[in-house]
Tab-separated table of C-alpha atoms in Angstrom:
chain	number	residue	atom	x	y	z
A	1	MET	CA	-9.467	18.040	21.156
A	2	LEU	CA	-8.528	14.362	20.955
A	3	ILE	CA	-6.203	13.506	18.083
A	4	PRO	CA	-6.034	9.842	17.014
A	5	HIS	CA	-2.445	8.691	16.594
A	6	ALA	CA	-1.731	7.826	12.959
A	7	ALA	CA	-1.136	4.155	13.758
A	8	THR	CA	-4.671	3.842	15.083
A	9	ALA	CA	-6.345	6.216	12.652
A	10	GLN	CA	-4.978	4.814	9.373
A	11	GLY	CA	-2.778	7.844	8.890
A	12	LEU	CA	-5.628	10.370	8.965
A	13	HIS	CA	-4.846	13.587	10.796
A	14	GLN	CA	-8.431	14.195	11.812
A	15	THR	CA	-9.442	15.692	15.112
A	16	ILE	CA	-12.329	14.614	17.292
A	17	GLN	CA	-14.121	17.298	19.259
A	18	ASP	CA	-13.552	16.752	22.963
A	19	ILE	CA	-14.629	19.832	24.914
A	20	SER	CA	-14.821	23.538	24.119
A	21	VAL	CA	-12.670	24.522	27.112
A	22	LEU	CA	-9.745	22.576	25.676
A	23	GLU	CA	-10.247	24.183	22.274
A	24	GLN	CA	-10.152	27.643	23.824
A	25	MET	CA	-6.964	26.728	25.680
A	26	ASP	CA	-5.345	25.139	22.597
A	27	LEU	CA	-4.824	21.968	24.637
A	28	LEU	CA	-4.663	18.942	22.345
A	29	MET	CA	-4.694	15.334	23.503
A	30	VAL	CA	-3.115	12.507	21.484
A	31	LEU	CA	-4.476	8.955	21.542
A	32	ILE	CA	-1.661	6.611	22.635
A	33	PRO	CA	-2.330	3.025	21.533
A	34	GLY	CA	-1.938	0.290	24.119
A	35	GLY	CA	0.976	-2.108	24.013
A	36	SER	CA	3.818	-3.646	25.977
A	37	PHE	CA	7.400	-2.477	26.417
A	38	LEU	CA	10.518	-3.066	28.482
A	39	MET	CA	10.711	-0.344	31.125
A	40	GLY	CA	14.034	0.827	32.500
A	41	SER	CA	17.484	0.608	30.959
A	42	PRO	CA	20.250	-2.000	30.670
A	43	PRO	CA	23.628	-1.403	32.355
A	44	SER	CA	25.159	-1.074	28.887
A	45	GLU	CA	23.178	2.103	28.116
A	46	PRO	CA	25.303	5.263	28.523
A	47	GLY	CA	24.025	7.182	31.523
A	48	HIS	CA	22.347	4.126	33.081
A	49	LYS	CA	21.679	4.321	36.808
A	50	LYS	CA	20.673	1.692	39.367
A	51	ARG	CA	17.382	3.524	39.874
A	52	GLU	CA	16.415	2.361	36.344
A	53	GLU	CA	16.654	-1.308	37.343
A	54	PRO	CA	15.451	-3.925	37.057
A	55	GLN	CA	14.199	-3.732	33.507
A	56	HIS	CA	10.721	-5.234	33.463
A	57	ALA	CA	7.904	-5.852	31.005
A	58	VAL	CA	4.902	-3.539	31.323
A	59	GLN	CA	1.527	-3.749	29.580
A	60	VAL	CA	0.031	-0.301	28.975
A	61	HIS	CA	-3.627	0.276	28.082
A	62	SER	CA	-4.515	2.914	25.518
A	63	PHE	CA	-4.824	6.399	26.983
A	64	ALA	CA	-4.705	10.032	25.936
A	65	LEU	CA	-1.710	12.282	26.584
A	66	SER	CA	-1.369	15.978	25.884
A	67	ARG	CA	0.626	16.662	22.767
A	68	SER	CA	2.785	19.228	24.558
A	69	GLU	CA	3.656	20.313	28.053
A	70	VAL	CA	1.170	22.630	29.752
A	71	THR	CA	2.044	26.207	28.809
A	72	PHE	CA	2.122	29.486	30.682
A	73	ALA	CA	-0.933	30.583	28.683
A	74	GLN	CA	-2.891	27.550	29.866
A	75	TRP	CA	-1.687	27.958	33.437
A	76	ASP	CA	-2.575	31.666	33.420
A	77	ALA	CA	-6.112	30.788	32.262
A	78	CYS	CA	-6.435	28.708	35.421
A	79	VAL	CA	-5.028	31.574	37.511
A	80	GLN	CA	-7.488	34.061	36.018
A	81	ASP	CA	-10.361	31.708	36.801
A	82	GLY	CA	-9.242	31.314	40.405
A	83	GLY	CA	-8.132	27.700	40.157
A	84	CYS	CA	-4.342	28.082	40.343
A	85	SER	CA	-1.721	30.152	42.105
A	86	LEU	CA	0.187	32.762	40.130
A	87	LEU	CA	3.618	31.643	38.964
A	88	ASP	CA	5.033	35.016	38.025
A	89	ASP	CA	8.715	34.166	37.463
A	90	ASP	CA	9.332	33.186	33.846
A	91	TYR	CA	13.069	33.948	34.230
A	92	GLY	CA	12.613	36.723	31.656
A	93	TRP	CA	12.179	34.170	28.845
A	94	GLY	CA	8.525	34.926	28.178
A	95	ARG	CA	5.228	33.190	28.845
A	96	GLY	CA	2.530	32.375	26.285
A	97	HIS	CA	3.398	29.148	24.482
A	98	ARG	CA	6.473	28.361	26.531
A	99	PRO	CA	5.991	25.521	29.030
A	100	VAL	CA	5.050	26.670	32.502
A	101	ILE	CA	7.997	26.228	34.888
A	102	ASP	CA	8.604	25.883	38.620
A	103	VAL	CA	5.364	23.940	39.073
A	104	SER	CA	5.233	21.716	42.139
A	105	TRP	CA	3.461	18.347	42.089
A	106	ASP	CA	0.771	19.888	44.262
A	107	ASN	CA	0.450	22.824	41.829
A	108	ALA	CA	-0.093	20.364	38.976
A	109	GLN	CA	-2.837	18.629	40.943
A	110	ALA	CA	-4.557	21.991	41.492
A	111	PHE	CA	-4.562	22.668	37.738
A	112	ILE	CA	-5.989	19.211	37.068
A	113	SER	CA	-8.746	19.683	39.654
A	114	TRP	CA	-9.677	22.997	38.025
A	115	LEU	CA	-9.682	21.493	34.522
A	116	ASN	CA	-11.782	18.518	35.604
A	117	HIS	CA	-14.313	20.869	37.162
A	118	LYS	CA	-14.460	22.947	33.969
A	119	THR	CA	-14.722	20.013	31.561
A	120	HIS	CA	-16.547	17.392	33.663
A	121	ARG	CA	-13.840	14.958	32.570
A	122	THR	CA	-11.184	13.108	34.529
A	123	TYR	CA	-7.744	14.374	33.589
A	124	ARG	CA	-4.691	13.364	35.592
A	125	LEU	CA	-0.933	13.103	35.466
A	126	PRO	CA	0.385	10.127	33.497
A	127	SER	CA	1.821	7.213	35.403
A	128	GLU	CA	5.582	6.785	35.207
A	129	ALA	CA	5.115	3.705	33.020
A	130	GLU	CA	2.724	5.518	30.675
A	131	TRP	CA	5.170	8.402	30.428
A	132	GLU	CA	8.139	6.205	29.474
A	133	TYR	CA	6.048	4.155	27.042
A	134	ALA	CA	4.862	7.351	25.328
A	135	ALA	CA	8.364	8.859	25.311
A	136	ARG	CA	9.866	5.793	23.661
A	137	SER	CA	6.998	5.528	21.136
A	138	THR	CA	8.413	2.987	18.678
A	139	SER	CA	12.037	3.118	19.904
A	140	SER	CA	13.822	0.766	22.287
A	141	GLY	CA	16.906	3.006	22.283
A	142	ALA	CA	17.939	5.600	24.831
A	143	PHE	CA	15.872	8.235	23.010
A	144	HIS	CA	12.918	8.218	20.626
A	145	THR	CA	15.508	9.191	18.018
A	146	GLY	CA	17.518	6.016	18.673
A	147	PRO	CA	20.759	5.584	20.662
A	148	THR	CA	21.714	9.270	20.406
A	149	ILE	CA	20.086	12.694	20.266
A	150	THR	CA	21.293	16.138	19.146
A	151	PRO	CA	20.286	19.680	20.203
A	152	MET	CA	18.641	19.973	16.800
A	153	GLN	CA	16.157	17.337	18.022
A	154	ALA	CA	15.505	18.475	21.609
A	155	ASN	CA	16.237	21.286	24.059
A	156	PHE	CA	19.005	20.126	26.394
A	157	ASP	CA	22.591	21.068	27.246
A	158	SER	CA	25.052	19.235	25.017
A	159	THR	CA	28.063	21.367	26.031
A	160	GLU	CA	29.074	19.005	28.838
A	161	THR	CA	30.415	16.510	26.309
A	162	GLU	CA	33.025	16.967	23.626
A	163	CYS	CA	31.155	17.633	20.425
A	164	PRO	CA	31.582	19.636	17.228
A	165	PRO	CA	29.082	22.436	16.460
A	166	PRO	CA	26.131	22.388	15.938
A	167	ARG	CA	25.925	19.259	18.127
A	168	CYS	CA	27.494	21.258	20.971
A	169	LEU	CA	24.840	23.730	22.092
A	170	SER	CA	23.050	25.015	25.178
A	171	ARG	CA	20.128	27.403	24.700
A	172	ARG	CA	20.112	28.161	28.451
A	173	GLN	CA	16.339	28.552	28.496
A	174	THR	CA	13.099	26.843	27.562
A	175	THR	CA	11.834	26.877	23.991
A	176	LEU	CA	8.333	27.317	22.612
A	177	ILE	CA	6.377	24.064	22.651
A	178	GLY	CA	6.574	22.189	19.372
A	179	SER	CA	9.932	23.673	18.360
A	180	PHE	CA	11.301	20.236	17.450
A	181	ALA	CA	9.938	17.298	15.479
A	182	PRO	CA	7.539	15.079	17.468
A	183	ASN	CA	8.137	11.431	18.239
A	184	ALA	CA	6.333	8.611	16.426
A	185	PHE	CA	3.254	9.075	18.629
A	186	GLY	CA	3.025	12.756	17.713
A	187	LEU	CA	4.243	14.040	21.099
A	188	TYR	CA	6.521	17.055	21.475
A	189	ASP	CA	9.351	17.682	23.938
A	190	MET	CA	9.402	14.321	25.705
A	191	HIS	CA	13.186	14.830	25.936
A	192	GLY	CA	14.288	18.033	27.645
A	193	ASN	CA	12.746	21.527	27.671
A	194	VAL	CA	11.158	21.124	31.132
A	195	SER	CA	11.132	18.079	33.369
A	196	GLU	CA	7.670	16.615	33.919
A	197	TRP	CA	5.864	15.378	36.996
A	198	VAL	CA	4.125	12.006	36.863
A	199	GLN	CA	1.580	10.560	39.282
A	200	ASP	CA	3.888	8.033	40.976
A	201	CYS	CA	5.568	8.596	44.290
A	202	TRP	CA	9.308	7.949	44.429
A	203	HIS	CA	10.903	4.518	44.805
A	204	SER	CA	14.658	4.045	44.512
A	205	ASP	CA	14.330	1.210	41.963
A	206	TYR	CA	11.695	-0.910	40.198
A	207	ASN	CA	11.597	-3.869	42.566
A	208	GLY	CA	7.892	-4.427	43.225
A	209	ALA	CA	6.728	-1.972	40.548
A	210	PRO	CA	3.332	-2.556	38.843
A	211	SER	CA	3.392	-4.358	35.499
A	212	ASP	CA	0.022	-3.039	34.281
A	213	GLY	CA	1.042	0.550	33.546
A	214	SER	CA	-0.672	1.972	36.634
A	215	ALA	CA	0.887	4.555	38.937
A	216	TRP	CA	2.906	3.163	41.865
A	217	GLN	CA	1.464	4.908	44.910
A	218	THR	CA	2.186	2.558	47.821
A	219	GLN	CA	5.225	2.262	50.120
A	220	CYS	CA	6.201	5.786	49.083
A	221	ALA	CA	9.187	7.858	50.048
A	222	GLU	CA	7.570	10.656	52.072
A	223	ASN	CA	6.487	13.700	50.016
A	224	ARG	CA	8.551	12.720	46.985
A	225	HIS	CA	7.214	12.213	43.480
A	226	VAL	CA	8.810	11.136	40.217
A	227	ILE	CA	10.057	13.620	37.624
A	228	ARG	CA	10.741	12.553	34.027
A	229	GLY	CA	12.186	13.862	30.784
A	230	GLY	CA	14.941	16.184	31.950
A	231	ARG	CA	15.107	19.887	31.183
A	232	TRP	CA	16.882	22.574	29.193
A	233	ASP	CA	20.023	22.617	31.379
A	234	ASN	CA	20.476	18.818	31.678
A	235	ASP	CA	22.923	16.838	29.584
A	236	ALA	CA	21.815	14.111	27.183
A	237	GLN	CA	22.134	11.316	29.758
A	238	HIS	CA	19.488	13.000	31.915
A	239	VAL	CA	16.942	13.405	29.108
A	240	ARG	CA	16.941	9.706	28.126
A	241	SER	CA	13.604	7.896	27.970
A	242	ALA	CA	14.556	5.786	31.015
A	243	SER	CA	16.098	8.567	33.113
A	244	ARG	CA	14.202	9.278	36.329
A	245	SER	CA	14.573	11.570	39.296
A	246	TRP	CA	12.423	12.906	42.115
A	247	GLY	CA	11.360	16.141	43.712
A	248	PRO	CA	9.552	17.164	46.903
A	249	SER	CA	5.817	17.500	46.343
A	250	LEU	CA	5.749	21.145	47.421
A	251	SER	CA	8.662	22.334	45.262
A	252	GLY	CA	9.125	22.317	41.511
A	253	THR	CA	12.231	24.206	40.384
A	254	GLY	CA	12.475	23.771	36.613
A	255	SER	CA	9.551	21.355	36.506
A	256	GLY	CA	6.366	21.333	34.425
A	257	PHE	CA	3.846	18.671	33.456
A	258	ARG	CA	1.560	17.298	30.780
A	259	LEU	CA	-1.915	15.836	31.078
A	260	ALA	CA	-3.240	12.295	30.673
A	261	ARG	CA	-6.730	10.873	30.500
A	262	THR	CA	-7.974	7.303	30.889
A	263	LEU	CA	-10.044	6.081	27.912
A	264	ARG	CA	-11.458	2.790	29.202
């Protein structure tokens, strides 16, 4: 299913049939309107790191992004069809509509290859720029909620800072997708829950980064790819829209992913 974002569909919450495989998997794609934004963070933002510099203008074309992170149920459908390896450790938290965890970048690519074969479409990981643009939605603050975020708005560990309950909370596990209000683009869990792979390989800062929203895949740090969004056991600074880290392509402790699709 492809869901037009309200800003581009005059507020109508209609769905457009995409492909029956996605319907069976309950995998919904949201239309993200194109636009420009300032990528990265200023030194004045709490939690800012040099790896988020320099801030730079990026023009993003419209694209589709999955409304939620890929779930265990969706991953297990790929396993049952022979397209993916079994990820049997759910830490005892449950599977189903929880986001799949401990996915490597290579694992994510295997799922995408399987899905593209099944649907005859071209799904992919989002670029790092697309991911941050979608996470921010209409906000230029540290979070889509503005300059601050609470554990009532996302799944992260807020116990590392002094805070009165209920602002001080750590669930110590993932939550079901869609447990918190979506951002202005209609996307769930862009902050916390599980960290998310993007297509880009790792660079230590943004010097030389593309300005057209495409994935940066040249002059790469060997076998390292970018991870975004933070996860359930990270503090608020590590689930900011601009926060970025990396992981080895063959390992994915605590990581998941969501799908993108080019529309032009």
